[in-house]
Amino acid sequence: MKMTRILIPVMTPLALAISSVASAGPAGYAPPPPPPTQEFKIRIGGSYWSPNSDNVTFADRWLRFYDDDDYDDDYHRFRDWGAFRTNLDPDGEWGWFINAEWKPIDHWSVSLSFQQGDRHTGGSRDPWLYRFWDDDWDDDILFDRRRRGDFARWKPQTTAAYLNWYPLDPSCLIQPYMGIGINYTDFSDERLRHWGFWHRNDDDDLVFRDWDGRVNFGDSWGYTWQIGVDFTFGHDSSWLINLAAIYYDVTTDVEVDTFYRNFRDDDDDFGRFWEHRFGGDYEFDPWVFQIGVGYKFDFNW
């Protein structure tokens, strides 16, 4: 009994010392903390583009006009073209996106995204046509005939880089985020549609003369911001659903080149020639709403 009272106070600190040394490792020092975890995500899905409606002032870049001397001088009135203002109001279209995101630390990430929209059409040609409208033409009867649809078609594609902030703890299954960055937007598949003006033919009928030509949308650099959320299927799952709303600041230079050749007779003798170039700045500025699926990878430094 006396020996027990002596050994208990002695053995207790010794046991604690041995336990601490064993937990520290064979060398007797504390083990290092686990390495930080990085996260990498890939998302892909569909996106709905809603472009801005903008009133664009088109100004003449240059005009070439030729008229054979045998023709009536009345056609020289087309020399005075001047600027005109029209509305570009394209419809919304669906497209697709893909992005990759790297999250080196909690709450902060960088991402690179590519979006491509489908073909948009827009642009009223009526202000341009009215410059050739004669007072004796019946406005009511020809109203529907003059409106031949939108004059331009184009397809946008945007590449953007973001710095993103995640406010919630990484363990949460729902991860909202917001980001700001820069975007580069260019356009493809541009096409000029049914450009021309009304004209009296030899039978004194009023007909629409189609001009040949092209439309070009210049590329653009601007800012962008986004807000979105990732829904993870579970703590042990790598799959997620993504929803996001994105705004792109895009101002593009729209340039139109048109020309019309009128031949005098069946021998293709040259009669009249018009060639017109004009342009203006269009604030495309689309909102893009995306829904997609993603997959994430976790790895250590």
C-alpha positions as semicolon CSV with decimal commas, in nm:
position;residue;x (nm);y (nm);z (nm)
1;M;0,000;0,000;0,000
2;K;0,281;0,236;0,089
3;M;0,461;0,141;-0,237
4;T;0,146;0,226;-0,440
5;R;0,125;0,573;-0,286
6;I;0,487;0,628;-0,389
7;L;0,468;0,489;-0,749
8;I;0,148;0,669;-0,865
9;P;0,290;1,025;-0,835
10;V;0,612;0,911;-1,002
11;M;0,461;0,708;-1,291
12;T;0,194;0,958;-1,395
13;P;0,431;1,231;-1,528
14;L;0,652;0,960;-1,681
15;A;0,357;0,813;-1,874
16;L;0,257;1,155;-2,002
17;A;0,612;1,222;-2,120
18;I;0,633;0,890;-2,305
19;S;0,294;0,953;-2,467
20;S;0,395;1,297;-2,594
21;V;0,722;1,166;-2,736
22;A;0,543;0,881;-2,914
23;S;0,291;1,117;-3,071
24;A;0,565;1,356;-3,182
25;G;0,736;1,094;-3,394
26;P;1,060;0,899;-3,377
27;A;1,272;1,211;-3,376
28;G;1,078;1,363;-3,092
29;Y;0,939;1,670;-3,276
30;A;0,575;1,761;-3,363
31;P;0,454;1,638;-3,709
32;P;0,404;1,909;-3,974
33;P;0,050;2,028;-4,053
34;P;-0,119;1,873;-4,358
35;P;-0,033;2,050;-4,685
36;P;-0,287;2,304;-4,812
37;T;-0,543;2,174;-5,059
38;Q;-0,597;2,331;-5,401
39;E;-0,907;2,294;-5,612
40;F;-0,949;2,286;-5,990
41;K;-1,289;2,302;-6,165
42;I;-1,407;2,257;-6,522
43;R;-1,758;2,367;-6,623
44;I;-1,945;2,335;-6,952
45;G;-2,301;2,411;-7,053
46;G;-2,549;2,636;-7,230
47;S;-2,579;3,015;-7,219
48;Y;-2,849;3,260;-7,317
49;W;-2,729;3,590;-7,470
50;S;-2,940;3,903;-7,425
51;P;-2,772;4,187;-7,620
52;N;-2,826;4,557;-7,567
53;S;-3,060;4,765;-7,783
54;D;-2,872;5,074;-7,901
55;N;-2,939;5,369;-8,130
56;V;-2,637;5,392;-8,358
57;T;-2,536;5,697;-8,560
58;F;-2,388;5,584;-8,891
59;A;-2,163;5,838;-9,061
60;D;-2,024;5,827;-9,414
61;R;-1,666;5,705;-9,445
62;W;-1,671;5,768;-9,821
63;L;-1,904;5,758;-10,121
64;R;-1,829;5,686;-10,487
65;F;-2,083;5,767;-10,750
66;Y;-2,071;5,734;-11,127
67;D;-2,340;5,815;-11,381
68;D;-2,313;5,785;-11,757
69;D;-2,380;6,114;-11,937
70;D;-2,679;5,962;-12,116
71;Y;-2,865;5,921;-11,790
72;D;-3,092;6,172;-11,625
73;D;-2,912;6,413;-11,397
74;D;-3,184;6,359;-11,136
75;Y;-2,983;6,064;-11,004
76;H;-2,713;6,303;-10,886
77;R;-2,936;6,379;-10,588
78;F;-2,796;6,061;-10,431
79;R;-2,466;6,242;-10,383
80;D;-2,600;6,401;-10,064
81;W;-2,619;6,100;-9,833
82;G;-2,515;6,233;-9,493
83;A;-2,533;6,053;-9,158
84;F;-2,837;5,864;-9,035
85;R;-2,939;5,715;-8,702
86;T;-3,094;5,371;-8,666
87;N;-3,165;5,113;-8,398
88;L;-2,979;4,785;-8,347
89;D;-3,211;4,568;-8,138
90;P;-3,108;4,203;-8,181
91;D;-3,309;3,918;-8,036
92;G;-3,168;3,697;-7,762
93;E;-3,006;3,372;-7,869
94;W;-2,868;3,056;-7,706
95;G;-2,503;2,958;-7,714
96;W;-2,254;2,751;-7,516
97;F;-1,965;2,805;-7,274
98;I;-1,667;2,631;-7,117
99;N;-1,448;2,754;-6,833
100;A;-1,165;2,639;-6,610
101;E;-1,102;2,763;-6,257
102;W;-0,808;2,730;-6,019
103;K;-0,859;2,790;-5,646
104;P;-0,515;2,794;-5,478
105;I;-0,646;2,914;-5,139
106;D;-0,977;2,923;-4,959
107;H;-1,222;3,192;-5,077
108;W;-1,018;3,310;-5,381
109;S;-0,980;3,175;-5,734
110;V;-0,889;3,273;-6,090
111;S;-1,079;3,150;-6,394
112;L;-1,070;3,158;-6,773
113;S;-1,393;3,135;-6,971
114;F;-1,497;3,108;-7,336
115;Q;-1,852;3,186;-7,453
116;Q;-1,999;3,166;-7,802
117;G;-2,345;3,286;-7,896
118;D;-2,560;3,184;-8,188
119;R;-2,636;3,412;-8,484
120;H;-2,798;3,743;-8,389
121;T;-2,990;3,956;-8,636
122;G;-3,071;4,323;-8,588
123;G;-3,079;4,669;-8,736
124;S;-3,356;4,873;-8,895
125;R;-3,279;4,992;-9,248
126;D;-3,577;5,233;-9,259
127;P;-3,381;5,553;-9,172
128;W;-3,148;5,478;-9,464
129;L;-3,437;5,405;-9,700
130;Y;-3,619;5,724;-9,611
131;R;-3,340;5,924;-9,768
132;F;-3,462;5,792;-10,104
133;W;-3,832;5,816;-10,028
134;D;-4,026;6,027;-10,273
135;D;-4,317;6,238;-10,152
136;D;-4,553;6,098;-10,417
137;W;-4,504;5,736;-10,302
138;D;-4,791;5,599;-10,096
139;D;-4,655;5,548;-9,744
140;D;-4,947;5,337;-9,621
141;I;-4,953;5,092;-9,911
142;L;-4,578;5,034;-9,921
143;F;-4,511;5,027;-9,549
144;D;-4,503;4,647;-9,523
145;R;-4,299;4,615;-9,843
146;R;-4,034;4,855;-9,718
147;R;-3,977;4,661;-9,398
148;R;-3,767;4,367;-9,516
149;G;-3,636;4,252;-9,177
150;D;-3,308;4,321;-9,000
151;F;-3,015;4,422;-9,217
152;A;-2,725;4,262;-9,025
153;R;-2,638;3,916;-8,892
154;W;-2,343;3,828;-8,668
155;K;-2,216;3,570;-8,419
156;P;-2,028;3,680;-8,102
157;Q;-1,757;3,494;-7,910
158;T;-1,599;3,614;-7,588
159;T;-1,293;3,510;-7,389
160;A;-1,276;3,641;-7,031
161;A;-1,046;3,613;-6,728
162;Y;-1,177;3,662;-6,372
163;L;-1,066;3,702;-6,014
164;N;-1,338;3,536;-5,802
165;W;-1,433;3,553;-5,433
166;Y;-1,617;3,273;-5,246
167;P;-1,766;3,404;-4,918
168;L;-1,861;3,069;-4,758
169;D;-1,649;2,800;-4,595
170;P;-1,516;2,543;-4,846
171;S;-1,703;2,265;-4,665
172;C;-2,043;2,410;-4,766
173;L;-2,223;2,223;-5,043
174;I;-2,362;2,549;-5,186
175;Q;-2,086;2,786;-5,300
176;P;-2,193;3,132;-5,420
177;Y;-1,925;3,348;-5,581
178;M;-1,869;3,680;-5,754
179;G;-1,593;3,786;-5,988
180;I;-1,457;4,074;-6,191
181;G;-1,224;4,067;-6,490
182;I;-1,156;4,160;-6,850
183;N;-1,306;4,030;-7,174
184;Y;-1,204;4,014;-7,539
185;T;-1,496;3,986;-7,784
186;D;-1,485;3,933;-8,158
187;F;-1,748;3,851;-8,416
188;S;-1,781;3,604;-8,701
189;D;-2,034;3,503;-8,967
190;E;-2,122;3,868;-9,037
191;R;-2,365;3,915;-9,321
192;L;-2,546;4,209;-9,480
193;R;-2,910;4,123;-9,550
194;H;-3,134;4,278;-9,817
195;W;-2,958;4,612;-9,829
196;G;-3,077;4,853;-10,099
197;F;-3,340;5,114;-10,178
198;W;-3,667;5,162;-10,366
199;H;-3,649;5,245;-10,735
200;R;-3,882;5,302;-11,032
201;N;-3,823;5,048;-11,307
202;D;-3,891;5,092;-11,681
203;D;-4,259;5,003;-11,630
204;D;-4,287;5,271;-11,362
205;D;-4,331;5,008;-11,091
206;L;-4,174;5,065;-10,752
207;V;-3,928;4,781;-10,681
208;F;-3,663;4,718;-10,418
209;R;-3,310;4,702;-10,559
210;D;-3,080;4,476;-10,358
211;W;-2,722;4,601;-10,325
212;D;-2,422;4,377;-10,282
213;G;-2,196;4,436;-9,986
214;R;-2,077;4,327;-9,648
215;V;-2,096;4,426;-9,282
216;N;-1,805;4,399;-9,040
217;F;-1,809;4,408;-8,659
218;G;-1,476;4,507;-8,503
219;D;-1,328;4,330;-8,200
220;S;-1,348;4,481;-7,851
221;W;-1,172;4,485;-7,514
222;G;-1,373;4,567;-7,201
223;Y;-1,449;4,478;-6,842
224;T;-1,679;4,202;-6,722
225;W;-1,830;4,087;-6,394
226;Q;-2,020;3,779;-6,289
227;I;-2,221;3,636;-6,001
228;G;-2,296;3,267;-5,972
229;V;-2,336;2,962;-5,753
230;D;-2,212;2,600;-5,755
231;F;-2,435;2,325;-5,612
232;T;-2,227;2,019;-5,514
233;F;-2,410;1,684;-5,499
234;G;-2,243;1,578;-5,172
235;H;-1,930;1,605;-4,958
236;D;-1,783;1,301;-5,130
237;S;-1,896;1,402;-5,480
238;S;-1,687;1,587;-5,738
239;W;-1,985;1,677;-5,961
240;L;-2,166;2,009;-5,942
241;I;-2,435;2,221;-6,107
242;N;-2,348;2,580;-6,199
243;L;-2,574;2,884;-6,245
244;A;-2,435;3,228;-6,331
245;A;-2,524;3,573;-6,465
246;I;-2,250;3,760;-6,654
247;Y;-2,223;4,112;-6,795
248;Y;-1,979;4,199;-7,075
249;D;-1,883;4,555;-7,164
250;V;-1,853;4,540;-7,546
251;T;-1,837;4,837;-7,786
252;T;-1,781;4,742;-8,148
253;D;-1,723;4,946;-8,462
254;V;-1,983;4,842;-8,722
255;E;-1,874;4,914;-9,079
256;V;-2,092;4,861;-9,387
257;D;-1,959;4,843;-9,744
258;T;-2,227;4,842;-10,017
259;F;-2,232;4,884;-10,390
260;Y;-2,483;4,869;-10,674
261;R;-2,423;4,844;-11,048
262;N;-2,693;4,921;-11,301
263;F;-2,641;4,814;-11,663
264;R;-2,797;4,996;-11,954
265;D;-2,904;4,717;-12,189
266;D;-2,860;4,351;-12,279
267;D;-2,502;4,416;-12,391
268;D;-2,408;4,489;-12,028
269;D;-2,301;4,842;-12,112
270;F;-2,216;5,008;-11,787
271;G;-2,469;5,271;-11,673
272;R;-2,456;5,369;-11,306
273;F;-2,242;5,273;-11,014
274;W;-2,283;5,356;-10,645
275;E;-2,037;5,249;-10,375
276;H;-2,093;5,356;-10,018
277;R;-1,905;5,294;-9,692
278;F;-2,035;5,410;-9,355
279;G;-1,990;5,307;-8,995
280;G;-2,077;5,371;-8,632
281;D;-2,012;5,246;-8,277
282;Y;-2,254;4,990;-8,137
283;E;-2,269;4,915;-7,762
284;F;-2,337;4,539;-7,779
285;D;-2,307;4,499;-7,395
286;P;-2,477;4,158;-7,355
287;W;-2,607;3,993;-7,041
288;V;-2,534;3,621;-7,051
289;F;-2,716;3,368;-6,831
290;Q;-2,556;3,027;-6,812
291;I;-2,643;2,685;-6,673
292;G;-2,400;2,396;-6,681
293;V;-2,237;2,102;-6,511
294;G;-1,890;2,086;-6,363
295;Y;-1,630;1,855;-6,217
296;K;-1,373;1,947;-5,951
297;F;-1,037;1,801;-5,858
298;D;-0,868;1,838;-5,518
299;F;-0,491;1,813;-5,490
300;N;-0,213;1,924;-5,256
301;W;0,078;2,156;-5,319
